[in-house]
mmCIF file of C-alpha atoms and ligand atoms in Angstrom:
data_model
loop_
_atom_site.group_PDB
_atom_site.id
_atom_site.type_symbol
_atom_site.label_atom_id
_atom_site.label_comp_id
_atom_site.label_asym_id
_atom_site.label_seq_id
_atom_site.Cartn_x
_atom_site.Cartn_y
_atom_site.Cartn_z
ATOM 1 C CA UNK A 1 10.305 23.725 9.482
ATOM 2 C CA UNK A 2 11.819 22.486 6.145
ATOM 3 C CA UNK A 3 11.399 24.926 3.204
ATOM 4 C CA UNK A 4 9.341 23.838 0.516
ATOM 5 C CA UNK A 5 9.301 25.443 -3.241
ATOM 6 C CA UNK A 6 5.917 26.896 -3.574
ATOM 7 C CA UNK A 7 6.052 26.438 -7.398
ATOM 8 C CA UNK A 8 6.420 22.672 -7.193
ATOM 9 C CA UNK A 9 3.742 21.463 -4.729
ATOM 10 C CA UNK A 10 2.476 17.942 -5.559
ATOM 11 C CA UNK A 11 -1.175 18.179 -6.974
ATOM 12 C CA UNK A 12 -2.298 15.253 -5.381
ATOM 13 C CA UNK A 13 -0.939 13.940 -1.983
ATOM 14 C CA UNK A 14 -1.944 10.340 -0.646
ATOM 15 C CA UNK A 15 -1.439 9.231 3.069
ATOM 16 C CA UNK A 16 -1.421 6.078 4.799
ATOM 17 C CA UNK A 17 -1.701 7.092 8.291
ATOM 18 C CA UNK A 18 -0.308 4.198 10.034
ATOM 19 C CA UNK A 19 0.795 3.821 13.837
ATOM 20 C CA UNK A 20 -2.297 5.026 16.033
ATOM 21 C CA UNK A 21 -2.176 1.721 17.783
ATOM 22 C CA UNK A 22 1.389 1.765 18.629
ATOM 23 C CA UNK A 23 1.362 5.378 19.615
ATOM 24 C CA UNK A 24 -1.402 4.414 22.197
ATOM 25 C CA UNK A 25 0.404 1.305 23.322
ATOM 26 C CA UNK A 26 3.698 3.296 24.262
ATOM 27 C CA UNK A 27 1.580 5.466 26.584
ATOM 28 C CA UNK A 28 -0.054 2.380 28.120
ATOM 29 C CA UNK A 29 -3.490 3.492 26.405
ATOM 30 C CA UNK A 30 -5.923 1.468 24.403
ATOM 31 C CA UNK A 31 -5.751 1.540 20.455
ATOM 32 C CA UNK A 32 -8.769 3.891 20.328
ATOM 33 C CA UNK A 33 -6.965 6.550 22.252
ATOM 34 C CA UNK A 34 -4.402 6.378 19.594
ATOM 35 C CA UNK A 35 -7.003 6.695 16.842
ATOM 36 C CA UNK A 36 -8.529 9.807 18.648
ATOM 37 C CA UNK A 37 -5.026 11.366 18.606
ATOM 38 C CA UNK A 38 -5.024 10.255 14.863
ATOM 39 C CA UNK A 39 -7.956 12.208 14.002
ATOM 40 C CA UNK A 40 -6.275 15.323 15.467
ATOM 41 C CA UNK A 41 -3.300 14.569 13.275
ATOM 42 C CA UNK A 42 -5.863 14.306 10.192
ATOM 43 C CA UNK A 43 -7.365 18.155 11.030
ATOM 44 C CA UNK A 44 -3.741 19.356 10.782
ATOM 45 C CA UNK A 45 -2.982 17.550 7.603
ATOM 46 C CA UNK A 46 -5.701 18.793 5.953
ATOM 47 C CA UNK A 47 -5.521 22.341 6.999
ATOM 48 C CA UNK A 48 -1.711 22.235 6.054
ATOM 49 C CA UNK A 49 -2.448 20.885 2.621
ATOM 50 C CA UNK A 50 -5.252 23.435 1.904
ATOM 51 C CA UNK A 51 -2.731 26.381 3.129
ATOM 52 C CA UNK A 52 -0.094 24.919 0.688
ATOM 53 C CA UNK A 53 -2.344 24.944 -2.483
ATOM 54 C CA UNK A 54 -2.613 21.133 -2.893
ATOM 55 C CA UNK A 55 -5.176 20.085 -5.241
ATOM 56 C CA UNK A 56 -6.361 16.889 -3.684
ATOM 57 C CA UNK A 57 -5.639 14.962 -0.598
ATOM 58 C CA UNK A 58 -6.358 11.250 -0.165
ATOM 59 C CA UNK A 59 -6.611 9.881 3.158
ATOM 60 C CA UNK A 60 -6.648 5.982 4.077
ATOM 61 C CA UNK A 61 -9.193 6.144 6.670
ATOM 62 C CA UNK A 62 -10.579 2.560 6.853
ATOM 63 C CA UNK A 63 -9.498 -0.242 4.616
ATOM 64 C CA UNK A 64 -11.866 -3.228 3.600
ATOM 65 C CA UNK A 65 -9.444 -5.299 5.638
ATOM 66 C CA UNK A 66 -10.105 -3.056 8.736
ATOM 67 C CA UNK A 67 -13.471 -4.741 8.991
ATOM 68 C CA UNK A 68 -11.828 -7.699 10.609
ATOM 69 C CA UNK A 69 -10.636 -5.663 13.654
ATOM 70 C CA UNK A 70 -12.470 -6.123 17.057
ATOM 71 C CA UNK A 71 -15.937 -4.681 16.765
ATOM 72 C CA UNK A 72 -15.152 -1.998 19.601
ATOM 73 C CA UNK A 73 -12.490 -0.691 17.551
ATOM 74 C CA UNK A 74 -14.334 -0.531 14.371
ATOM 75 C CA UNK A 75 -17.307 1.232 16.150
ATOM 76 C CA UNK A 76 -14.678 3.825 17.592
ATOM 77 C CA UNK A 77 -13.239 4.515 14.255
ATOM 78 C CA UNK A 78 -16.761 4.863 12.799
ATOM 79 C CA UNK A 79 -17.586 7.394 15.714
ATOM 80 C CA UNK A 80 -14.441 9.238 15.128
ATOM 81 C CA UNK A 81 -15.230 9.813 11.252
ATOM 82 C CA UNK A 82 -18.793 10.950 12.356
ATOM 83 C CA UNK A 83 -17.413 13.488 14.680
ATOM 84 C CA UNK A 84 -14.580 14.823 12.530
ATOM 85 C CA UNK A 85 -17.259 15.446 9.617
ATOM 86 C CA UNK A 86 -19.497 17.158 11.976
ATOM 87 C CA UNK A 87 -16.776 19.158 13.837
ATOM 88 C CA UNK A 88 -14.929 20.378 10.585
ATOM 89 C CA UNK A 89 -18.254 20.832 8.411
ATOM 90 C CA UNK A 90 -17.904 24.844 9.031
ATOM 91 C CA UNK A 91 -14.194 24.858 8.329
ATOM 92 C CA UNK A 92 -14.467 22.766 5.226
ATOM 93 C CA UNK A 93 -17.195 24.695 3.721
ATOM 94 C CA UNK A 94 -15.243 27.874 4.656
ATOM 95 C CA UNK A 95 -12.128 26.835 3.066
ATOM 96 C CA UNK A 96 -13.835 25.695 0.137
ATOM 97 C CA UNK A 97 -13.042 21.672 0.387
ATOM 98 C CA UNK A 98 -14.973 19.424 -1.691
ATOM 99 C CA UNK A 99 -15.383 16.227 0.014
ATOM 100 C CA UNK A 100 -15.280 12.841 -1.704
ATOM 101 C CA UNK A 101 -15.635 9.397 -0.927
ATOM 102 C CA UNK A 102 -14.193 6.134 -2.448
ATOM 103 C CA UNK A 103 -14.644 2.401 -1.130
ATOM 104 C CA UNK A 104 -17.786 0.459 -0.251
ATOM 105 C CA UNK A 105 -19.514 3.287 1.440
ATOM 106 C CA UNK A 106 -22.835 1.451 1.678
ATOM 107 C CA UNK A 107 -20.935 -0.615 4.314
ATOM 108 C CA UNK A 108 -20.981 1.942 6.768
ATOM 109 C CA UNK A 109 -23.036 2.212 9.661
ATOM 110 C CA UNK A 110 -26.184 4.491 8.640
ATOM 111 C CA UNK A 111 -25.369 7.068 11.095
ATOM 112 C CA UNK A 112 -22.010 7.584 9.662
ATOM 113 C CA UNK A 113 -23.179 7.204 5.853
ATOM 114 C CA UNK A 114 -25.682 9.783 6.388
ATOM 115 C CA UNK A 115 -23.528 12.494 7.629
ATOM 116 C CA UNK A 116 -20.924 11.612 5.040
ATOM 117 C CA UNK A 117 -23.424 11.563 2.037
ATOM 118 C CA UNK A 118 -24.763 14.923 3.331
ATOM 119 C CA UNK A 119 -21.400 16.368 3.317
ATOM 120 C CA UNK A 120 -20.345 15.100 -0.073
ATOM 121 C CA UNK A 121 -23.602 16.654 -1.470
ATOM 122 C CA UNK A 122 -23.235 19.984 0.443
ATOM 123 C CA UNK A 123 -19.623 20.584 -0.953
ATOM 124 C CA UNK A 124 -19.950 18.991 -4.553
ATOM 125 C CA UNK A 125 -19.362 22.337 -6.034
ATOM 126 C CA UNK A 126 -16.410 23.516 -4.005
ATOM 127 C CA UNK A 127 -13.176 23.653 -5.691
ATOM 128 C CA UNK A 128 -10.602 24.770 -3.191
ATOM 129 C CA UNK A 129 -9.071 21.350 -2.709
ATOM 130 C CA UNK A 130 -10.558 17.717 -2.828
ATOM 131 C CA UNK A 131 -10.300 15.662 0.368
ATOM 132 C CA UNK A 132 -11.008 12.140 -0.845
ATOM 133 C CA UNK A 133 -11.559 10.109 2.111
ATOM 134 C CA UNK A 134 -11.028 6.168 1.580
ATOM 135 C CA UNK A 135 -13.579 4.128 3.826
ATOM 136 C CA UNK A 136 -14.063 0.505 3.538
ATOM 137 C CA UNK A 137 -11.703 0.858 0.626
ATOM 138 C CA UNK A 138 -9.448 -1.500 -1.161
ATOM 139 C CA UNK A 139 -7.663 -0.863 -4.499
ATOM 140 C CA UNK A 140 -8.042 -4.434 -5.682
ATOM 141 C CA UNK A 141 -11.648 -4.322 -4.803
ATOM 142 C CA UNK A 142 -12.077 -0.727 -6.526
ATOM 143 C CA UNK A 143 -10.558 -2.540 -9.925
ATOM 144 C CA UNK A 144 -12.603 -5.663 -9.694
ATOM 145 C CA UNK A 145 -15.878 -3.716 -8.885
ATOM 146 C CA UNK A 146 -15.186 -1.480 -11.933
ATOM 147 C CA UNK A 147 -14.336 -4.338 -14.194
ATOM 148 C CA UNK A 148 -17.467 -6.069 -13.225
ATOM 149 C CA UNK A 149 -19.599 -3.015 -13.781
ATOM 150 C CA UNK A 150 -18.074 -2.435 -17.151
ATOM 151 C CA UNK A 151 -18.460 -6.085 -18.131
ATOM 152 C CA UNK A 152 -22.170 -5.654 -17.347
ATOM 153 C CA UNK A 153 -22.677 -2.812 -19.500
ATOM 154 C CA UNK A 154 -20.700 -4.561 -22.266
ATOM 155 C CA UNK A 155 -23.002 -7.715 -21.955
ATOM 156 C CA UNK A 156 -25.909 -5.357 -22.021
ATOM 157 C CA UNK A 157 -24.812 -3.615 -25.177
ATOM 158 C CA UNK A 158 -24.426 -0.218 -23.557
ATOM 159 C CA UNK A 159 -20.721 0.041 -24.451
ATOM 160 C CA UNK A 160 -18.635 -1.441 -27.044
ATOM 161 C CA UNK A 161 -15.874 -3.805 -25.485
ATOM 162 C CA UNK A 162 -13.370 -2.500 -28.070
ATOM 163 C CA UNK A 163 -13.720 1.075 -26.299
ATOM 164 C CA UNK A 164 -12.121 -0.347 -23.188
ATOM 165 C CA UNK A 165 -8.721 1.069 -22.997
ATOM 166 C CA UNK A 166 -6.393 2.433 -20.469
ATOM 167 C CA UNK A 167 -7.768 5.559 -20.440
ATOM 168 C CA UNK A 168 -11.521 4.669 -20.565
ATOM 169 C CA UNK A 169 -10.950 2.012 -17.752
ATOM 170 C CA UNK A 170 -9.122 4.938 -15.709
ATOM 171 C CA UNK A 171 -12.104 7.378 -16.161
ATOM 172 C CA UNK A 172 -14.439 4.792 -14.758
ATOM 173 C CA UNK A 173 -12.211 4.337 -11.400
ATOM 174 C CA UNK A 174 -13.813 6.451 -8.823
ATOM 175 C CA UNK A 175 -10.647 7.164 -7.110
ATOM 176 C CA UNK A 176 -8.597 8.490 -10.314
ATOM 177 C CA UNK A 177 -11.181 11.642 -10.648
ATOM 178 C CA UNK A 178 -8.942 13.371 -8.201
ATOM 179 C CA UNK A 179 -5.980 12.861 -10.671
ATOM 180 C CA UNK A 180 -2.935 10.669 -10.263
ATOM 181 C CA UNK A 181 -1.083 10.508 -6.882
ATOM 182 C CA UNK A 182 2.055 12.501 -7.121
ATOM 183 C CA UNK A 183 3.042 11.657 -3.618
ATOM 184 C CA UNK A 184 2.083 8.756 -1.390
ATOM 185 C CA UNK A 185 3.101 9.274 2.209
ATOM 186 C CA UNK A 186 3.045 6.318 4.597
ATOM 187 C CA UNK A 187 3.918 6.948 8.550
ATOM 188 C CA UNK A 188 4.547 4.405 11.144
ATOM 189 C CA UNK A 189 7.729 2.812 9.536
ATOM 190 C CA UNK A 190 6.127 0.129 7.536
ATOM 191 C CA UNK A 191 7.135 0.295 3.757
ATOM 192 C CA UNK A 192 4.305 -1.057 1.789
ATOM 193 C CA UNK A 193 1.163 0.269 -0.205
ATOM 194 C CA UNK A 194 -1.340 -1.968 1.674
ATOM 195 C CA UNK A 195 -4.002 -1.887 -1.310
ATOM 196 C CA UNK A 196 -4.389 1.996 -1.409
ATOM 197 C CA UNK A 197 -5.025 3.724 -4.917
ATOM 198 C CA UNK A 198 -3.135 1.051 -6.674
ATOM 199 C CA UNK A 199 -4.067 2.550 -10.235
ATOM 200 C CA UNK A 200 -3.570 6.252 -9.236
ATOM 201 C CA UNK A 201 -0.178 5.534 -7.440
ATOM 202 C CA UNK A 202 1.322 3.798 -10.342
ATOM 203 C CA UNK A 203 3.911 6.794 -10.926
ATOM 204 C CA UNK A 204 3.615 8.138 -7.386
ATOM 205 C CA UNK A 205 6.738 9.269 -5.491
ATOM 206 C CA UNK A 206 6.774 6.997 -2.244
ATOM 207 C CA UNK A 207 7.630 8.422 1.134
ATOM 208 C CA UNK A 208 8.083 6.365 4.257
ATOM 209 C CA UNK A 209 8.310 8.222 7.571
ATOM 210 C CA UNK A 210 9.240 6.499 11.005
ATOM 211 C CA UNK A 211 6.581 8.907 12.672
ATOM 212 C CA UNK A 212 3.547 7.371 14.008
ATOM 213 C CA UNK A 213 0.356 9.086 12.440
ATOM 214 C CA UNK A 214 -0.751 11.080 15.673
ATOM 215 C CA UNK A 215 2.786 12.532 16.073
ATOM 216 C CA UNK A 216 2.566 13.632 12.230
ATOM 217 C CA UNK A 217 2.621 17.110 12.164
ATOM 218 C CA UNK A 218 3.063 20.082 9.606
ATOM 219 C CA UNK A 219 6.872 19.961 9.560
ATOM 220 C CA UNK A 220 6.719 16.226 8.868
ATOM 221 C CA UNK A 221 4.457 17.061 5.878
ATOM 222 C CA UNK A 222 6.817 19.618 4.620
ATOM 223 C CA UNK A 223 9.623 17.150 5.054
ATOM 224 C CA UNK A 224 7.890 15.008 2.701
ATOM 225 C CA UNK A 225 7.158 17.504 0.146
ATOM 226 C CA UNK A 226 10.744 18.647 0.070
ATOM 227 C CA UNK A 227 11.948 15.076 -0.582
ATOM 228 C CA UNK A 228 9.227 14.959 -3.343
ATOM 229 C CA UNK A 229 10.697 18.269 -4.892
ATOM 230 C CA UNK A 230 14.161 16.679 -5.031
ATOM 231 C CA UNK A 231 13.076 13.497 -6.875
ATOM 232 C CA UNK A 232 13.592 13.195 -10.631
ATOM 233 C CA UNK A 233 10.425 12.097 -12.183
ATOM 234 C CA UNK A 234 11.055 10.701 -15.267
ATOM 235 C CA UNK A 235 7.615 8.461 -15.804
ATOM 236 C CA UNK A 236 9.572 5.824 -17.530
ATOM 237 C CA UNK A 237 11.041 8.327 -20.124
ATOM 238 C CA UNK A 238 14.440 9.603 -20.034
ATOM 239 C CA UNK A 239 15.781 12.816 -18.052
ATOM 240 C CA UNK A 240 16.028 14.829 -21.048
ATOM 241 C CA UNK A 241 12.712 14.328 -22.527
ATOM 242 C CA UNK A 242 11.179 17.603 -21.669
ATOM 243 C CA UNK A 243 8.379 17.475 -24.015
ATOM 244 C CA UNK A 244 6.205 15.157 -21.795
ATOM 245 C CA UNK A 245 6.566 15.951 -18.110
ATOM 246 C CA UNK A 246 3.507 14.589 -16.701
ATOM 247 C CA UNK A 247 2.137 11.101 -15.520
ATOM 248 C CA UNK A 248 0.953 9.274 -18.894
ATOM 249 C CA UNK A 249 -2.243 8.563 -17.131
ATOM 250 C CA UNK A 250 -2.652 12.467 -16.516
ATOM 251 C CA UNK A 251 -5.429 12.789 -19.115
ATOM 252 C CA UNK A 252 -7.885 11.426 -16.442
ATOM 253 C CA UNK A 253 -6.880 14.207 -14.049
ATOM 254 C CA UNK A 254 -9.875 16.497 -12.845
ATOM 255 C CA UNK A 255 -8.474 19.460 -10.994
ATOM 256 C CA UNK A 256 -10.131 20.314 -7.852
HETATM 257 C C1 FPP B 301 -3.853 2.654 11.138
HETATM 258 O O1 FPP B 301 -3.312 2.516 12.503
HETATM 259 C C2 FPP B 301 -4.950 3.560 11.245
HETATM 260 C C3 FPP B 301 -6.159 3.234 10.917
HETATM 261 C C4 FPP B 301 -6.367 1.881 10.725
HETATM 262 C C5 FPP B 301 -7.094 4.079 10.906
HETATM 263 C C6 FPP B 301 -6.880 5.660 10.598
HETATM 264 C C7 FPP B 301 -7.843 6.419 11.441
HETATM 265 C C8 FPP B 301 -7.432 7.729 11.843
HETATM 266 C C9 FPP B 301 -6.341 8.411 11.532
HETATM 267 C C10 FPP B 301 -8.563 8.439 12.691
HETATM 268 C C11 FPP B 301 -9.733 8.994 12.190
HETATM 269 C C12 FPP B 301 -9.687 9.263 10.701
HETATM 270 C C13 FPP B 301 -10.446 10.447 10.340
HETATM 271 C C14 FPP B 301 -10.726 10.409 8.775
HETATM 272 C C15 FPP B 301 -11.210 11.252 11.086
HETATM 273 P P1 FPP B 301 -3.238 1.210 13.283
HETATM 274 O O2 FPP B 301 -4.069 1.370 14.328
HETATM 275 O O3 FPP B 301 -2.991 0.296 12.251
HETATM 276 O O4 FPP B 301 -1.708 1.560 13.959
HETATM 277 P P2 FPP B 301 -0.570 0.288 14.463
HETATM 278 O O5 FPP B 301 -0.041 -0.028 13.102
HETATM 279 O O6 FPP B 301 0.248 0.895 15.291
HETATM 280 O O7 FPP B 301 -1.368 -0.757 15.176
#
């Protein structure tokens, strides 16, 4: 197991969990078999992050674009989310995890939406770690939806357009409540952000792993954190500028 420094654990880790389909294909199994194994990897990652003292873990569970997958695959993923929320409820409560969702959750089937909404309400005041589940999520959509909402408020005279600066806009973005992303991990060998947390990941350290998501174990997470701890984070400044050491957008961080 790679060693990590306990004094420099990233506050906010975000993961693009890619490779379930290929993992299943290699075993001659349907894609849904890979998603089921992927949900076991989700359980492991949540536990490991909680143990390490991570403040927020954001998981890209389902993108807006994923609705275009075959209906049987979409339904299987929805069933897995529901199962995950039900089976993990006790542990989530016991370990004081606050579940939050980002994305157009109103698009979820009612049986999934209800379980999710109930767990979000039940865990609202827990502060051990925030588990931010991105479902029916897209970073561009989030920014566009927020811009539309602020434009409507401005048109109705509820806000002064002159107040809409970077900090104000960030404070209105649902995903930014969990704080800026420190470490963005993508599994499965591709090297792109795929519309995940576009605003919050502006200064994230990117870590790409060839491991397919169902194989992603605690040791892979430790390797990602170890790589993060070797990076020199300058946030556009010079290395010796030790007066400002955080993400310039850190004002919007709400610690879990
Ligand atoms: C991408 O792999 C993965 C997804 C679109 C879904 C992620 C879902 C899970 C990890 C399982 C359930 C989640 C929770 C929160 C319980 P892919 O299917 O695109 O893989 P491929 O690139 O190999 O085809």
